[in-house]
Amino acid sequence: MMEVIRECNIGYEILKQEEADFDVGWQPKTSSSSSNSTESWYHYTPASDINGYPYYGKLAIYSGGGYLAPLKGSKDELKTFMKKLENEKWIDRYTRAVFVEFTTYNAQVNLFGIATILAEFHATGGAVTSYRLEPAMLLPYMSSAMLFQLVCEGVFCLFILFFAVNLIRAFIKEKLAFFTGFWNLVELGIVCMSLTAIVIYFYRLIETNKLTARFKETQGLDYIKFQYVGYWNELFTYMVGWTVFFATLKFLRLLRFNRRMSMLASTLRMGRKSMLHFGIIFGIVFLAFSQLFFLNYMTVDIQYSTFVGSVVSGILMMMGKYDIYTLIMAEPVWSQIFVILFVVSVAFILANMFVTILEETFGAVRDDIQKQSNDYEIVDFMLSRFKQWTGLASNRPTTLTPDDLNEMRHRQYAKEGALAGGDSNVDNFPRRIDRLLNSISNVYMSDQESLGALLDKKTFRGSSVAPSGTTFVRSGALPDPGAPPGGAKPRSGSLAKVHTH
């Protein structure tokens, strides 16, 4: 076998990469060789010396260090240098990745363009190429709006400091119970992400000033790695994104005064158990299909080369954005069966199950008044007060009593009942009470007497006006109009008179 296979060539591993120095043509250094006798691009440069960081490629994760060949000079000089590297076989069968890094700057728009071009080589041959372009504004204070930007940044820092102090006070007061509140966690996320973004922002600015000063000193003839600053700029963008995410959740809390948003929150709260069970089933089925696509097409399509890529492709397939022709070229029959099963199982059955759960829960919340929030009435109260202060509703009462708020609420429920095609029990209640009182008057009272007069006489003791919105109950004996004088027997019972407005 030694005569057939002379050596074994393996793939790249970050912990087993070559870090030794060589002579020209990748010849091992001898004891007589000095560090100055060979070219610099045959000397290994650690990542710490060039502000390198691990880079995630399509085939592997690279350390950030390596053998550097500077590209500088005129066009003819670059051609000569590239020809020299080719003759020396600087890129050979042991090379696993070649990075081309450069940075451009547009002074008119104050924008840096950080470019990274990567070619990765398989151990068995072949290359996979990729690129990354990062536009970044690394010098923010170079525009006419610099003063306004500084003021806004200062106000933002003051607000974050104020929120941080409030969170600390709340944590001291509530102890570990602080972390059980959902909105407390949202505010904690806002403060943490904002403080992290502020630190990264100033650190990125300091590093950018260092690189620009170095560029000015060397006239651009030295290797300056702006990719390091671009890395921190990317982290800063992530922190800003998370801050906006938590701030949006915080803003949704203000919308709880809206009736529809309140019903949506009640729907999610009531159906969280059903949705949790559905999420478990959906996760099992979806991950099973993702694993199926990954194992069958990992060597055919770059989208399914990793499990994460298969998951992302599955999500796109649920949205109807997928290319089946590449899969059909690999497996003409099975690919169609796999895609049909995925679409029917996930996109149709499971998606419709989720919609059904939400619909049933929403119907239950809409029909049950007790599950609906009353916070939206605060908005009605605030609008009424605003109209009174501005004179838009001068004919309305100067104050809103609890009875007024109840009446507004009853009218709203009656309106919803009419829209739903049913009768409103609240509106029918006074009419039915009046019918009951009339029936009692006809049975127990004479023509000269009335139930209202009797109640005014017995209950209010001469007062003919009952307070509005008050319920009066009188229990006792009423004389039988048909009984003879002196022989009347008491008849027990109770009367109720309700005034509603």
XYZ file of C-alpha atoms in Angstrom:
501
model
C 0.000 0.000 0.000
C 2.914 2.367 0.586
C 3.738 2.205 -3.119
C 0.160 3.094 -4.064
C -0.671 5.692 -1.365
C 2.434 7.584 -0.364
C 0.780 9.981 2.086
C -2.533 10.759 3.756
C -3.937 14.241 3.294
C -6.503 15.323 5.879
C -8.854 18.259 6.195
C -8.356 21.408 8.236
C -8.636 21.392 12.018
C -8.119 24.559 14.000
C -6.172 22.750 16.738
C -3.904 20.884 14.291
C -2.978 23.638 11.846
C 0.630 24.201 10.786
C 2.410 26.989 12.669
C 6.090 26.378 11.832
C 8.355 28.566 9.674
C 9.617 27.333 6.288
C 12.107 28.212 3.602
C 11.117 29.174 0.077
C 8.943 26.538 -1.566
C 7.763 25.251 1.827
C 11.049 23.510 2.451
C 11.786 22.688 6.087
C 14.117 25.144 7.757
C 17.587 23.894 8.540
C 19.958 24.921 11.291
C 21.906 27.071 8.838
C 18.808 29.022 7.799
C 18.179 32.345 9.467
C 14.919 34.170 9.915
C 16.044 36.909 7.529
C 17.106 34.561 4.735
C 13.535 33.567 3.839
C 10.577 35.600 2.747
C 8.054 36.845 5.299
C 5.173 34.978 3.676
C 6.743 31.698 4.789
C 6.715 32.776 8.454
C 3.650 32.011 10.528
C 1.912 35.052 12.043
C -0.333 34.438 15.079
C -3.808 35.939 15.152
C -2.920 38.074 18.171
C -0.263 39.967 16.172
C -2.697 41.121 13.486
C -5.895 41.479 15.563
C -7.290 38.365 13.937
C -10.337 36.477 15.122
C -11.832 33.079 14.220
C -13.532 33.152 10.839
C -16.462 30.878 10.051
C -16.139 29.478 6.534
C -18.250 26.978 4.647
C -15.941 24.033 5.321
C -14.356 24.892 8.667
C -13.676 27.546 11.296
C -10.267 29.186 10.842
C -8.114 30.612 13.614
C -7.384 34.052 12.159
C -3.618 33.598 11.886
C -1.548 32.258 9.004
C 1.140 33.056 6.447
C 0.789 36.636 5.168
C 1.729 37.780 1.671
C 1.354 41.591 1.380
C -0.287 42.928 -1.780
C 1.020 46.449 -2.343
C 2.525 48.485 -5.117
C 1.472 49.216 -8.675
C -0.438 46.929 -10.972
C 2.700 45.624 -12.678
C 4.397 45.015 -9.341
C 1.408 43.034 -8.131
C 1.440 40.890 -11.273
C 5.132 40.157 -10.810
C 4.631 39.275 -7.162
C 1.704 36.956 -7.892
C 3.753 35.213 -10.586
C 6.545 34.695 -8.083
C 4.183 33.082 -5.587
C 2.877 30.818 -8.323
C 6.372 29.700 -9.303
C 7.255 28.997 -5.682
C 4.018 26.995 -5.313
C 2.980 29.069 -2.358
C -0.500 27.564 -2.789
C -0.044 23.778 -2.837
C -2.047 20.664 -1.966
C -1.595 21.301 1.755
C -3.238 24.721 1.566
C -6.709 24.676 3.078
C -7.784 28.318 2.789
C -6.645 31.531 1.115
C -7.977 34.871 2.381
C -7.850 38.102 0.391
C -8.547 41.083 2.644
C -8.714 44.762 1.740
C -10.567 47.909 2.804
C -11.830 50.877 0.808
C -13.053 54.260 2.012
C -15.477 56.678 0.355
C -14.922 60.133 1.850
C -18.030 61.624 0.224
C -20.411 59.399 2.173
C -18.016 58.624 5.065
C -18.353 54.889 4.545
C -15.800 52.098 4.856
C -16.037 48.986 2.713
C -14.402 45.989 4.421
C -14.007 43.071 1.996
C -12.989 39.466 2.678
C -12.705 36.951 -0.165
C -12.178 33.314 0.801
C -11.229 30.204 -1.175
C -11.403 26.916 0.756
C -9.788 23.733 -0.529
C -10.905 20.168 0.121
C -8.333 17.572 1.076
C -9.436 15.540 -1.945
C -9.282 18.508 -4.321
C -11.665 21.214 -5.414
C -12.338 24.672 -4.021
C -15.309 26.426 -2.433
C -15.383 30.204 -2.720
C -17.234 32.801 -0.664
C -17.010 36.496 0.103
C -18.097 38.975 2.743
C -18.609 42.709 2.208
C -19.193 44.868 5.280
C -20.124 48.527 4.766
C -19.552 50.387 8.020
C -19.580 53.983 9.224
C -16.618 53.822 11.579
C -16.158 57.607 11.909
C -19.600 58.839 13.040
C -18.634 62.430 13.893
C -17.756 63.560 10.389
C -21.065 65.085 9.270
C -22.853 68.407 9.696
C -25.298 66.815 12.171
C -22.531 65.980 14.632
C -23.859 68.280 17.372
C -27.394 66.921 17.092
C -26.047 63.365 17.166
C -24.053 64.086 20.320
C -27.136 65.529 22.036
C -29.240 62.486 21.120
C -26.546 60.103 22.332
C -26.265 62.008 25.619
C -30.031 61.894 26.182
C -30.039 58.173 25.403
C -27.281 57.527 27.943
C -29.189 59.490 30.606
C -32.358 57.501 29.979
C -30.483 54.202 30.187
C -28.848 55.316 33.431
C -32.268 56.245 34.835
C -33.743 52.865 33.864
C -30.733 51.057 35.329
C -31.186 52.809 38.686
C -34.889 51.907 38.715
C -34.089 48.280 37.958
C -31.552 48.126 40.771
C -34.065 49.603 43.207
C -36.737 47.150 42.052
C -34.334 44.230 42.458
C -33.411 45.322 45.986
C -37.094 45.569 46.856
C -38.321 42.341 45.235
C -35.185 40.191 45.596
C -35.365 36.986 43.508
C -39.046 37.553 42.763
C -37.853 40.285 40.412
C -36.919 37.671 37.808
C -40.403 36.132 37.807
C -41.940 39.186 36.150
C -41.929 39.115 32.357
C -41.803 42.890 31.929
C -38.973 43.101 34.439
C -36.959 40.782 32.210
C -37.813 42.917 29.181
C -36.558 46.060 30.907
C -33.462 44.183 32.057
C -32.805 43.175 28.453
C -33.140 46.785 27.296
C -30.670 48.035 29.899
C -28.125 45.229 29.391
C -28.153 45.426 25.595
C -27.964 49.225 25.668
C -25.020 49.303 28.068
C -23.207 46.670 26.006
C -23.849 48.654 22.826
C -22.479 51.825 24.444
C -19.262 50.061 25.495
C -18.774 48.495 22.051
C -19.519 51.825 20.367
C -16.708 53.665 22.149
C -14.281 50.744 21.867
C -14.904 50.576 18.110
C -14.312 54.316 17.848
C -10.995 54.050 19.724
C -9.763 51.156 17.560
C -10.766 52.979 14.375
C -8.787 56.045 15.414
C -5.752 53.837 16.067
C -5.973 52.212 12.631
C -6.450 55.506 10.806
C -3.471 57.002 12.654
C -1.369 53.975 11.697
C -2.501 54.271 8.096
C -1.423 57.913 8.086
C 2.005 57.052 9.490
C 2.753 54.213 7.047
C 1.079 55.852 4.030
C -0.897 52.648 3.543
C 2.228 50.507 2.970
C 1.732 48.339 6.060
C -0.801 45.581 6.666
C -3.780 47.092 8.494
C -6.604 44.726 9.352
C -9.872 46.652 9.397
C -11.716 43.337 9.617
C -11.156 43.473 13.370
C -13.045 46.774 13.622
C -15.682 45.394 11.269
C -16.137 42.492 13.672
C -16.897 44.877 16.548
C -19.156 46.900 14.279
C -21.130 43.734 13.591
C -21.441 43.043 17.319
C -22.624 46.614 17.815
C -25.316 46.062 15.182
C -26.453 42.915 16.998
C -26.731 44.790 20.291
C -28.749 47.570 18.670
C -31.034 44.970 17.103
C -31.691 43.288 20.460
C -32.306 46.674 22.060
C -34.901 47.536 19.425
C -36.481 44.105 19.895
C -36.925 44.518 23.651
C -38.048 48.130 23.224
C -40.741 46.975 20.789
C -41.969 44.455 23.351
C -42.039 47.255 25.902
C -44.073 49.355 23.490
C -46.584 46.519 23.096
C -47.321 46.811 26.794
C -48.699 50.295 26.191
C -51.115 48.865 23.633
C -52.858 46.812 26.311
C -55.331 49.714 26.591
C -56.491 48.878 23.083
C -59.361 46.410 23.188
C -58.174 44.292 20.263
C -54.626 44.065 21.547
C -55.987 43.183 24.976
C -58.025 40.354 23.485
C -54.951 39.135 21.610
C -52.938 39.036 24.834
C -55.791 37.232 26.604
C -55.964 34.735 23.744
C -52.259 33.945 23.960
C -52.454 33.718 27.750
C -55.420 31.355 27.699
C -54.053 29.149 24.921
C -50.422 28.935 26.038
C -50.805 25.364 27.280
C -52.297 24.131 24.016
C -49.705 26.024 21.987
C -46.916 24.550 24.119
C -48.100 21.026 23.363
C -48.451 21.917 19.700
C -44.938 23.394 19.679
C -43.478 20.119 20.931
C -45.199 18.123 18.193
C -44.255 20.684 15.548
C -40.617 20.702 16.668
C -40.361 16.919 16.480
C -41.884 16.720 12.997
C -39.963 19.709 11.615
C -36.587 18.556 12.965
C -37.236 15.069 11.584
C -37.710 16.472 8.078
C -34.670 18.753 8.497
C -32.551 15.747 9.426
C -33.951 13.861 6.435
C -32.965 16.613 3.999
C -29.559 17.031 5.643
C -28.610 13.350 5.399
C -29.828 12.927 1.828
C -28.635 16.174 0.227
C -25.623 17.279 2.266
C -23.266 16.370 -0.601
C -25.529 17.638 -3.370
C -26.773 21.107 -2.426
C -24.834 23.722 -0.461
C -28.056 24.771 1.291
C -28.241 21.373 2.992
C -24.512 20.961 3.666
C -25.050 21.670 7.383
C -27.900 20.865 9.723
C -28.480 24.553 10.438
C -28.696 25.186 6.708
C -31.247 22.384 6.421
C -33.369 23.985 9.154
C -33.249 27.358 7.396
C -34.130 25.719 4.074
C -37.063 23.974 5.769
C -38.392 27.309 7.020
C -38.097 28.765 3.525
C -39.856 25.701 2.149
C -42.763 26.347 4.527
C -43.028 29.831 3.033
C -43.030 28.415 -0.488
C -39.530 29.664 -1.349
C -37.483 26.657 -2.395
C -35.776 25.249 -5.471
C -36.768 21.642 -6.042
C -34.883 21.217 -9.309
C -31.517 20.756 -7.592
C -33.010 18.036 -5.405
C -34.670 16.329 -8.366
C -31.336 16.177 -10.180
C -29.926 14.196 -7.245
C -32.965 11.982 -6.546
C -35.643 12.273 -9.261
C -38.268 10.151 -7.465
C -37.545 10.396 -3.751
C -37.092 14.165 -3.843
C -40.649 14.688 -5.037
C -41.979 12.317 -2.375
C -39.989 14.067 0.382
C -41.161 17.520 -0.651
C -44.816 16.465 -0.951
C -44.742 14.824 2.490
C -43.136 17.915 4.007
C -45.614 20.337 2.454
C -48.659 18.240 3.404
C -47.492 17.439 6.941
C -45.992 20.770 7.972
C -47.378 23.479 5.719
C -50.953 22.164 5.617
C -51.772 19.935 8.595
C -49.630 21.432 11.372
C -50.085 25.030 10.243
C -53.869 24.617 10.125
C -53.807 22.998 13.564
C -52.065 26.078 14.940
C -54.605 28.397 13.322
C -57.445 26.277 14.726
C -56.034 26.481 18.254
C -55.829 30.262 18.021
C -59.319 30.539 16.552
C -60.961 28.431 19.254
C -59.130 30.251 22.022
C -60.041 33.636 20.557
C -63.695 32.619 20.356
C -63.681 31.528 23.997
C -62.121 34.814 25.100
C -64.549 36.860 23.020
C -67.611 35.063 24.417
C -66.471 35.134 28.044
C -66.503 38.704 29.350
C -64.623 37.705 32.498
C -61.546 36.816 30.404
C -61.455 40.230 28.732
C -59.400 43.060 30.116
C -61.053 46.311 31.203
C -57.968 48.467 30.765
C -59.301 49.878 27.519
C -61.930 51.795 29.544
C -59.109 53.960 30.857
C -58.595 55.235 27.332
C -62.283 56.175 27.091
C -62.000 57.989 30.394
C -58.892 59.881 29.250
C -60.512 60.838 25.951
C -63.625 62.095 27.734
C -61.542 64.198 30.098
C -59.513 65.575 27.198
C -62.685 66.596 25.357
C -63.969 68.327 28.474
C -60.742 70.253 28.988
C -60.618 71.345 25.362
C -64.316 72.275 25.270
C -65.192 69.727 22.601
C -67.774 68.131 24.910
C -69.029 71.041 27.016
C -72.508 69.558 27.342
C -71.194 66.455 29.054
C -70.950 66.163 32.857
C -67.884 67.681 34.422
C -66.930 64.375 36.058
C -67.362 60.733 35.219
C -68.716 58.626 38.035
C -68.300 54.852 38.343
C -71.935 54.549 37.231
C -71.060 56.383 34.025
C -68.194 53.998 33.374
C -70.469 51.011 34.024
C -73.043 52.430 31.646
C -70.362 52.868 28.966
C -69.274 49.302 29.523
C -72.852 47.981 29.312
C -73.434 49.833 26.063
C -70.259 48.342 24.645
C -71.281 44.806 25.602
C -74.796 45.405 24.238
C -73.291 46.556 20.957
C -71.121 43.446 20.787
C -74.125 41.257 21.549
C -76.098 42.888 18.734
C -73.216 42.374 16.328
C -72.975 38.735 17.385
C -76.685 38.226 16.672
C -77.751 37.729 20.300
C -79.804 39.722 22.820
C -78.185 41.818 25.495
C -79.279 40.735 28.977
C -78.146 44.053 30.421
C -80.547 46.047 28.247
C -83.465 43.654 28.856
C -83.045 43.650 32.639
C -84.801 47.009 33.440
C -87.706 46.203 31.113
C -88.240 42.809 32.714
C -88.119 44.315 36.218
C -90.814 46.820 35.220
C -93.006 44.010 33.932
C -92.513 42.105 37.200
C -93.476 45.132 39.290
C -96.585 45.759 37.190
C -97.662 42.158 37.638
C -97.208 42.367 41.410
C -99.207 45.612 41.510
C -102.092 44.035 39.609
C -102.222 41.038 41.945
C -101.681 42.586 45.377
C -102.744 46.231 45.017
C -106.098 47.891 44.611
C -106.928 50.343 41.885
C -106.361 53.316 44.190
C -102.937 52.129 45.273
C -99.777 51.582 43.383
C -96.640 49.679 44.237
C -94.490 52.756 43.753
C -96.582 54.794 46.192
C -96.504 51.993 48.741
C -92.741 51.711 48.535
C -92.357 55.476 48.790
C -94.578 55.493 51.858
C -93.205 52.473 53.679
C -89.599 52.533 52.675
C -88.573 56.143 52.235
C -90.829 57.493 55.001
C -92.202 60.442 53.129
C -89.421 60.822 50.622
C -90.743 60.517 47.086
C -87.414 60.392 45.287
C -85.076 57.416 45.357
C -81.369 57.993 44.820
C -80.269 57.123 41.310
C -78.348 53.920 40.848
C -79.357 52.502 44.285
C -81.045 49.187 44.997
C -83.666 49.074 47.777
C -84.999 45.853 49.242
C -87.943 45.617 51.648
C -88.968 42.375 53.306
C -92.086 42.005 55.448
C -95.818 41.330 55.428
C -98.336 42.780 53.019
C -102.076 42.845 53.765
C -104.328 40.774 51.612
C -106.785 43.134 49.872
C -109.425 40.400 49.718
C -109.349 39.490 53.422
C -112.086 40.778 55.778
C -111.242 43.554 58.235
C -109.759 42.327 61.454
C -109.300 38.824 60.172
C -106.497 39.401 57.797
C -103.619 37.058 58.081
C -100.142 38.203 57.276
C -98.615 36.967 54.067
C -94.873 36.748 54.070
C -92.857 37.834 51.082
C -90.247 40.280 49.792
C -90.248 43.137 47.321
C -87.331 44.551 45.402
C -87.256 47.783 43.471
C -84.253 48.585 41.350
C -83.521 51.961 39.794
C -81.097 51.769 36.898
C -79.932 54.522 34.641
